[in-house]
mmCIF file of C-alpha atoms in Angstrom:
data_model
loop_
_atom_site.group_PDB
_atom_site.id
_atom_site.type_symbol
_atom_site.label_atom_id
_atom_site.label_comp_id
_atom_site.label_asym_id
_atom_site.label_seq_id
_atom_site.Cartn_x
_atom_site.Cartn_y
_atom_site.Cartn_z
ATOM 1 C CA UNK X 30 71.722 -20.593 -33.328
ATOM 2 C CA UNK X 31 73.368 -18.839 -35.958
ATOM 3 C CA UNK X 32 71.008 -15.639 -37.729
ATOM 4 C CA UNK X 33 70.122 -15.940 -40.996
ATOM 5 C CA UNK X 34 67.483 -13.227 -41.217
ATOM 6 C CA UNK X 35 67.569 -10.623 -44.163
ATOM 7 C CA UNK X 36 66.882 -7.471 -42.262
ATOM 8 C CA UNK X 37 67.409 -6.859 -38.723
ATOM 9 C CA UNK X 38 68.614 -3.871 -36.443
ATOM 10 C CA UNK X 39 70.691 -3.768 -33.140
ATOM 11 C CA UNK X 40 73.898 -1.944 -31.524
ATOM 12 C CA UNK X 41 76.923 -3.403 -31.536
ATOM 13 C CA UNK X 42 80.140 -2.569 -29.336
ATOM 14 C CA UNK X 43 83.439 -4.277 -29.713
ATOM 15 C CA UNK X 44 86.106 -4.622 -26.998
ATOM 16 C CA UNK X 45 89.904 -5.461 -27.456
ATOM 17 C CA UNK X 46 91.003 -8.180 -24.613
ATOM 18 C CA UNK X 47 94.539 -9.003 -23.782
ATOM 19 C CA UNK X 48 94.707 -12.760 -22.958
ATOM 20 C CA UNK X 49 94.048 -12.244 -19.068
ATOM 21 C CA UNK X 50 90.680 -10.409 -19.861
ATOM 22 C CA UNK X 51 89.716 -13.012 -22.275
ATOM 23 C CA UNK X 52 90.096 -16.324 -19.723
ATOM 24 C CA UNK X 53 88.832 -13.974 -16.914
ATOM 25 C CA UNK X 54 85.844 -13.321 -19.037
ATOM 26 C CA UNK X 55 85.378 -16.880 -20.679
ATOM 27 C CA UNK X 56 85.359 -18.947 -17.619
ATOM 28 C CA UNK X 57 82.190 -16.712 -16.050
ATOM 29 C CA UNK X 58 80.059 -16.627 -18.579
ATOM 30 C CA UNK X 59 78.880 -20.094 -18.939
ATOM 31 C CA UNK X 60 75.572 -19.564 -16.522
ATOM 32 C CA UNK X 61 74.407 -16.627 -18.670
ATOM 33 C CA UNK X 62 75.240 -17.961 -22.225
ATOM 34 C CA UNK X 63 75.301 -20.728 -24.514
ATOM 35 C CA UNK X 64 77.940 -21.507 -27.678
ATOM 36 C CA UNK X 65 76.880 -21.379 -30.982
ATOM 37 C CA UNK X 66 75.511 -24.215 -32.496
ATOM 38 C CA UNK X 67 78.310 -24.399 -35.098
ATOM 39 C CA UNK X 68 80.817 -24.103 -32.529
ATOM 40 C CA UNK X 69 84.141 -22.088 -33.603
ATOM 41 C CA UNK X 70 83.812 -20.930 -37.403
ATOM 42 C CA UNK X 71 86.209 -19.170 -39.773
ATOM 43 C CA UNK X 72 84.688 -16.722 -41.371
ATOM 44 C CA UNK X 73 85.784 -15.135 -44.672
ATOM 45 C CA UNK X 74 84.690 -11.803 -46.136
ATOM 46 C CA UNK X 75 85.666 -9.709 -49.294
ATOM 47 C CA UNK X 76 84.994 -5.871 -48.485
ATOM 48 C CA UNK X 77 84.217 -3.558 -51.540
ATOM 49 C CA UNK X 78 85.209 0.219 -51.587
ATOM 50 C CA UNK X 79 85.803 2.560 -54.327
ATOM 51 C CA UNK X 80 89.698 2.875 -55.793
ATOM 52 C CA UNK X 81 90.670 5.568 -53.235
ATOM 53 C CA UNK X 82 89.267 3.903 -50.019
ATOM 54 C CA UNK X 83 86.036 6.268 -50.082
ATOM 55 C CA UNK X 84 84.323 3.690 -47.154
ATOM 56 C CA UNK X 85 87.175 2.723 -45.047
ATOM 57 C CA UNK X 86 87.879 6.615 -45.146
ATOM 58 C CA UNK X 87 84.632 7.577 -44.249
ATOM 59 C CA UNK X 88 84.691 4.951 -41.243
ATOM 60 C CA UNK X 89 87.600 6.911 -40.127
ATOM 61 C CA UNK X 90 85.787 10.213 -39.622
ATOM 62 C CA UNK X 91 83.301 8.980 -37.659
ATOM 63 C CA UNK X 92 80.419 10.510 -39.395
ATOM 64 C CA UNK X 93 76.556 10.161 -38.133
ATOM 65 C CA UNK X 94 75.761 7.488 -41.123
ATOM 66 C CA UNK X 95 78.313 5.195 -42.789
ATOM 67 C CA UNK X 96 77.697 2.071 -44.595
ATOM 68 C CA UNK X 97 79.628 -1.297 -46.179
ATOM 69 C CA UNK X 98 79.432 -3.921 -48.667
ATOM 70 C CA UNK X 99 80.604 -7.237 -48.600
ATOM 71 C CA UNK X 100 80.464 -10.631 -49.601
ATOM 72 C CA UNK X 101 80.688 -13.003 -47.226
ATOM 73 C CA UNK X 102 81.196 -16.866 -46.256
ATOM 74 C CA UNK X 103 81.659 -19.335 -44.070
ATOM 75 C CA UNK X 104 84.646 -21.029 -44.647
ATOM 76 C CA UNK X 105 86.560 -21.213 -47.590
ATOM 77 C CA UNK X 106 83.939 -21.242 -50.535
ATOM 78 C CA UNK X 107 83.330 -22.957 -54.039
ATOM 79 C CA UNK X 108 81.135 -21.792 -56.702
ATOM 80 C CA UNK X 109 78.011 -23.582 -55.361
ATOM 81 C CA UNK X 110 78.791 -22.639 -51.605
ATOM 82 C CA UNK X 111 76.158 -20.634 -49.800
ATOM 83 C CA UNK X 112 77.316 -16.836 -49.275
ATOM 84 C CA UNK X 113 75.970 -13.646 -47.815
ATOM 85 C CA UNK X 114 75.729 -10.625 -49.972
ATOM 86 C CA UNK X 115 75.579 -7.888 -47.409
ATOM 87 C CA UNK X 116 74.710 -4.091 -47.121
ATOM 88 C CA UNK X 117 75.772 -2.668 -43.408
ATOM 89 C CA UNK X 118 74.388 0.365 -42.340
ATOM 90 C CA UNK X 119 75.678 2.642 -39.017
ATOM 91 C CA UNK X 120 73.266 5.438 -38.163
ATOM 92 C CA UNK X 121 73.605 7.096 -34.553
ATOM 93 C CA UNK X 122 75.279 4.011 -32.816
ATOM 94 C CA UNK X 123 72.745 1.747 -34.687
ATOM 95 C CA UNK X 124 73.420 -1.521 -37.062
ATOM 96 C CA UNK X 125 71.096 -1.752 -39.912
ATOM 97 C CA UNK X 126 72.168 -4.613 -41.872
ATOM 98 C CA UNK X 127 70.573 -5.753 -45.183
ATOM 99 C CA UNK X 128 70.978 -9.507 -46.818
ATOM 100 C CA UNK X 129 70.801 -12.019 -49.224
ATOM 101 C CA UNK X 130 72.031 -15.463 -49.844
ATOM 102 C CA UNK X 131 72.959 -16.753 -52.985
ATOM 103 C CA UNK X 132 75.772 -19.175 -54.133
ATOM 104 C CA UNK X 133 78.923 -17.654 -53.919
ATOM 105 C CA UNK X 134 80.070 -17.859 -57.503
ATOM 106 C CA UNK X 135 76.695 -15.942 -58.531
ATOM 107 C CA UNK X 136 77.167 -13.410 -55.680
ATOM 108 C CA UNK X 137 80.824 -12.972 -56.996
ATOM 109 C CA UNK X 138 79.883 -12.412 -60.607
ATOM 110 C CA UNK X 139 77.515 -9.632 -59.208
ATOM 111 C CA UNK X 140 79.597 -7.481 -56.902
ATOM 112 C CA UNK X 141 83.160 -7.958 -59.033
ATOM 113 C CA UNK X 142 82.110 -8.843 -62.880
ATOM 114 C CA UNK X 143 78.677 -6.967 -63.080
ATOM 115 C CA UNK X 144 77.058 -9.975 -63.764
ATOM 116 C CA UNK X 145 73.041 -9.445 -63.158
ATOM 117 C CA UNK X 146 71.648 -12.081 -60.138
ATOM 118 C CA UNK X 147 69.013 -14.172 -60.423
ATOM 119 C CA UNK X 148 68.053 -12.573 -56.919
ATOM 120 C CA UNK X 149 64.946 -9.603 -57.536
ATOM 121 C CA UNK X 150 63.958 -8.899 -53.585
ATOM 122 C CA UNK X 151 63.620 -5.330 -52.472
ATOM 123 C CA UNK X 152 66.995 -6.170 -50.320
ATOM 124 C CA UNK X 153 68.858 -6.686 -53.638
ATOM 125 C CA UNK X 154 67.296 -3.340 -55.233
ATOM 126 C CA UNK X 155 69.009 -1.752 -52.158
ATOM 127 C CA UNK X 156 72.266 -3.212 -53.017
ATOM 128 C CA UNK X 157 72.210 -2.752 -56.800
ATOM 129 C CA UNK X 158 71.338 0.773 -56.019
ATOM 130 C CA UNK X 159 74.667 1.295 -53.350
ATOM 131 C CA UNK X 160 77.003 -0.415 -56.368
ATOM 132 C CA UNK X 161 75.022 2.283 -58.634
ATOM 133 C CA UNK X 162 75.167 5.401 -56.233
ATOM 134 C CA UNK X 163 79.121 4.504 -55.874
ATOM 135 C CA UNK X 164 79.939 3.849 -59.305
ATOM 136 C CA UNK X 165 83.505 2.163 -59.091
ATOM 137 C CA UNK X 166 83.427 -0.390 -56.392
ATOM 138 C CA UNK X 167 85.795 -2.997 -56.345
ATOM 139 C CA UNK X 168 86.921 -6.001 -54.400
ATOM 140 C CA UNK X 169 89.348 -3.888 -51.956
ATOM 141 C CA UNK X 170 90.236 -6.820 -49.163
ATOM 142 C CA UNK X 171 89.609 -10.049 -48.656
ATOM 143 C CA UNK X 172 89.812 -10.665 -44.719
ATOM 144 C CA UNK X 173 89.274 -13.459 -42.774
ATOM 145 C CA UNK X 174 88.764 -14.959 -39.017
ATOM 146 C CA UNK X 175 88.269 -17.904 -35.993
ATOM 147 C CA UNK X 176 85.436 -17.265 -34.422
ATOM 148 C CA UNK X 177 83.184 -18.060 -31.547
ATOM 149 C CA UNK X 178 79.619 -16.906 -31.257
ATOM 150 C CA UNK X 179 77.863 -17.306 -27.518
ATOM 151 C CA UNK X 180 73.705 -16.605 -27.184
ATOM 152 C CA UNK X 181 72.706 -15.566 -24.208
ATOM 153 C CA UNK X 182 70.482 -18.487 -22.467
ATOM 154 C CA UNK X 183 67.335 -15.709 -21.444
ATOM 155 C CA UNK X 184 67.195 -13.298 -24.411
ATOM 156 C CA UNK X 185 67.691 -14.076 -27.801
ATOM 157 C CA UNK X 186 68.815 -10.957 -29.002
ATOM 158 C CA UNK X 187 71.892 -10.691 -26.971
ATOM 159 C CA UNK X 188 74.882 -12.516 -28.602
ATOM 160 C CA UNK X 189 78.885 -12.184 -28.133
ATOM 161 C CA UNK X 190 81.420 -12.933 -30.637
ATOM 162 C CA UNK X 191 84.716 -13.455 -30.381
ATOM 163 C CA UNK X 192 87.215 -13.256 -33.431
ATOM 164 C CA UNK X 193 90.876 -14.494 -33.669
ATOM 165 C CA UNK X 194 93.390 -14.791 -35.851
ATOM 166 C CA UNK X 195 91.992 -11.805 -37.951
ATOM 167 C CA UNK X 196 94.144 -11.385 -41.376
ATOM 168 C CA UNK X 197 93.556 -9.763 -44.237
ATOM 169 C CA UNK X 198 94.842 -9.940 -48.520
ATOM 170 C CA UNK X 199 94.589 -7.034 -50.862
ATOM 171 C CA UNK X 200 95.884 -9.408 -53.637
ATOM 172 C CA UNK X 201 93.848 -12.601 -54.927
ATOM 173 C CA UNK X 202 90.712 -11.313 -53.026
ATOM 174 C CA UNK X 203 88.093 -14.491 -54.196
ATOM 175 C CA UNK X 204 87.850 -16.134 -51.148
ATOM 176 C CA UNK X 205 88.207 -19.324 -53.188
ATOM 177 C CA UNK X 206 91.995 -19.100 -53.083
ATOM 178 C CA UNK X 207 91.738 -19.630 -49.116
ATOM 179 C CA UNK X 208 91.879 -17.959 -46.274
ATOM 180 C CA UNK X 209 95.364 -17.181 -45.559
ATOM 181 C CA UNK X 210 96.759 -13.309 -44.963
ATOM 182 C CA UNK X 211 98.138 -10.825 -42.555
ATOM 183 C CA UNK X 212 97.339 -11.050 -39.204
ATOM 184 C CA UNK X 213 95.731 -7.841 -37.956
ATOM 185 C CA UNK X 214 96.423 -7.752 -34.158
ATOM 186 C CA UNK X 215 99.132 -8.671 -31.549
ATOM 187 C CA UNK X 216 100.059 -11.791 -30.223
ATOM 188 C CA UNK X 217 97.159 -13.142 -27.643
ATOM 189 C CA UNK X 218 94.531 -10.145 -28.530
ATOM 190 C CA UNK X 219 91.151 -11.124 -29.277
ATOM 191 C CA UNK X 220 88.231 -8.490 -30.378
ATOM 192 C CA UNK X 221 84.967 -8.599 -28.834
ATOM 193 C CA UNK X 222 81.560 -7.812 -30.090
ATOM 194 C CA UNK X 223 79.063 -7.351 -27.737
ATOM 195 C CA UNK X 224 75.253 -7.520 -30.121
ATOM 196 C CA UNK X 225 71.882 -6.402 -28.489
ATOM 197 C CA UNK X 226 68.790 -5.205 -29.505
ATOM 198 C CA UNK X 227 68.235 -2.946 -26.559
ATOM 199 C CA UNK X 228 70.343 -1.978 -23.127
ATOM 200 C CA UNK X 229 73.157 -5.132 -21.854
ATOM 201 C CA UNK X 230 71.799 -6.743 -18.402
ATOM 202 C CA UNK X 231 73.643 -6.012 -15.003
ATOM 203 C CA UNK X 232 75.235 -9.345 -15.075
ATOM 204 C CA UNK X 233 77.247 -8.523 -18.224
ATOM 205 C CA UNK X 234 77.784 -4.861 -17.044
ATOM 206 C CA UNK X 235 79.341 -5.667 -14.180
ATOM 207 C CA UNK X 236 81.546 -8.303 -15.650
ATOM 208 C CA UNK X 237 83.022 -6.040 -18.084
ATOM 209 C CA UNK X 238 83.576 -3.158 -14.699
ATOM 210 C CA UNK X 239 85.245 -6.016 -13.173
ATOM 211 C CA UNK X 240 87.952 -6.609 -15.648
ATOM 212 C CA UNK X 241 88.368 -3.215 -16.446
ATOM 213 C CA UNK X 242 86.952 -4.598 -20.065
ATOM 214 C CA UNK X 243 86.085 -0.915 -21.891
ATOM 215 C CA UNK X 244 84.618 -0.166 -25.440
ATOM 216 C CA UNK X 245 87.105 0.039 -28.373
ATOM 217 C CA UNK X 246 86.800 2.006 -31.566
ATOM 218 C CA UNK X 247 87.873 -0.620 -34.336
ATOM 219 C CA UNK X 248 86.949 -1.205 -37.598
ATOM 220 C CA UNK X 249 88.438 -4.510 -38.558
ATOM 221 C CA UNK X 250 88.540 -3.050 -42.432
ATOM 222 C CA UNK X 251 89.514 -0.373 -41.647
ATOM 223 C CA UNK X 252 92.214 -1.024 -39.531
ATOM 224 C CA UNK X 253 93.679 -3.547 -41.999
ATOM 225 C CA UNK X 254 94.230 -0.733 -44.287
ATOM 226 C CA UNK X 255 95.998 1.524 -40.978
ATOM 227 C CA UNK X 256 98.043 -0.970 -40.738
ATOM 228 C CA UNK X 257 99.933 0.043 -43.920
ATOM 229 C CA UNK X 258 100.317 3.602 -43.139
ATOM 230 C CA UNK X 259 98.687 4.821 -46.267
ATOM 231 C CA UNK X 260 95.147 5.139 -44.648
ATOM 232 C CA UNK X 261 94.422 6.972 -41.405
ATOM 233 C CA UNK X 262 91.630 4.528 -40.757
ATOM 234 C CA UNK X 263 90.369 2.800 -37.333
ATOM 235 C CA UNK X 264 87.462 3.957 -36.382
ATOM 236 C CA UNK X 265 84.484 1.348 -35.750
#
């Protein structure tokens, strides 16, 4: 069942799969997991960044802590649609992510018009102080993707995604004018994410050895703006 929990911790590897890897993959892995409850989703996020790219930079140069904003939904929103406000935190190889729901047109007048939220937690401190720290952040992307989320049937903290169909907007970044956009990869590519909160069982590590599946350094941000050729960008 989906997560809806406002702090949590866990690594995270992603993996690019050609369309052979992806059926080889798929049709093995119903005895160890189970679909999401939701089924396939779209998913639509706006990503924040300063007006030279400070963030997606920084995910570039791989450095030892790097963090993210961004509002996100599920689906293409309206004002009174439930959204996630969320903080993202990489330090050493671990995902420390930080969140808050609130109705997307009050999570929107936050994070792009400065509009104080209702919202007073301690996670909301955290993310009133990252727009302070920054100074200048700004709706930077809007970017958007199909995806299917798997749990694994013995341990609840395993879970892997897979996203197609990524694309991404610069322009007209509220995610209520759709979903529509660039597509980010090639032509039968999907991108894996592989989420645990400790070491993957033998059963999954010996799937991925036997379809020559291997980790892959991408930032889905990040590479939308490498895609342009005006950011040198792709790191994960």
């Amino acid at each position: 069942m989906a997560d809806y929990t406002g702090i949590f911790e866990r690594v995270e590897q992603k993996y690019l799969l050609d369309s052979l890897q992806f059926e080889a993959l798929w049709a093995v892995l119903e005895p160890y997991m189970r679909p999401d409850e939701y089924g396939r989703s779209t998913i639509c996020n706006i990503y924040f960044d300063t007006p030279n790219h400070l963030l997606a930079r920084l995910s570039g140069e791989k450095p030892v802590y790097k963090e993210k904003l961004r509002l996100r939904t599920y689906g293409v929103p309206k004002a009174e649609s439930p959204s996630f406000v969320e903080l993202k935190k990489k330090y050493q190889g671990i995902v420390y992510k930080r969140r808050i729901v609130m109705p997307y047109g009050e999570a929107y007048d936050w994070l792009v018009n400065g509009k104080a939220p209702k919202e007073n937690s301690q996670i909301a401190k955290e993310i009133a102080w990252s727009l302070h720290y920054y100074g200048d952040l700004k709706s930077a992307m809007a970017l958007c993707y199909d995806r299917v989320a798997l749990y694994s049937r013995e341990d609840s903290g395993l879970r892997i995604t897979f996203d197609t169909n990524i694309r991404f907007r610069e322009e007209n970044t509220d995610l209520r004018q759709g979903d529509d956009g660039q597509l980010l990869l090639e032509p039968g590519e999907t991108l894996m994410e592989i989420k645990a909160g400790g070491g993957l069982p033998t059963w999954l590590t010996d799937m991925l050895s036997r379809f020559r599946i291997y980790p892959a350094s991408f930032s889905k941000y990040a590479s939308a703006y490498n895609t342009h050729g005006t950011h040198i960008v792709h790191a994960s």
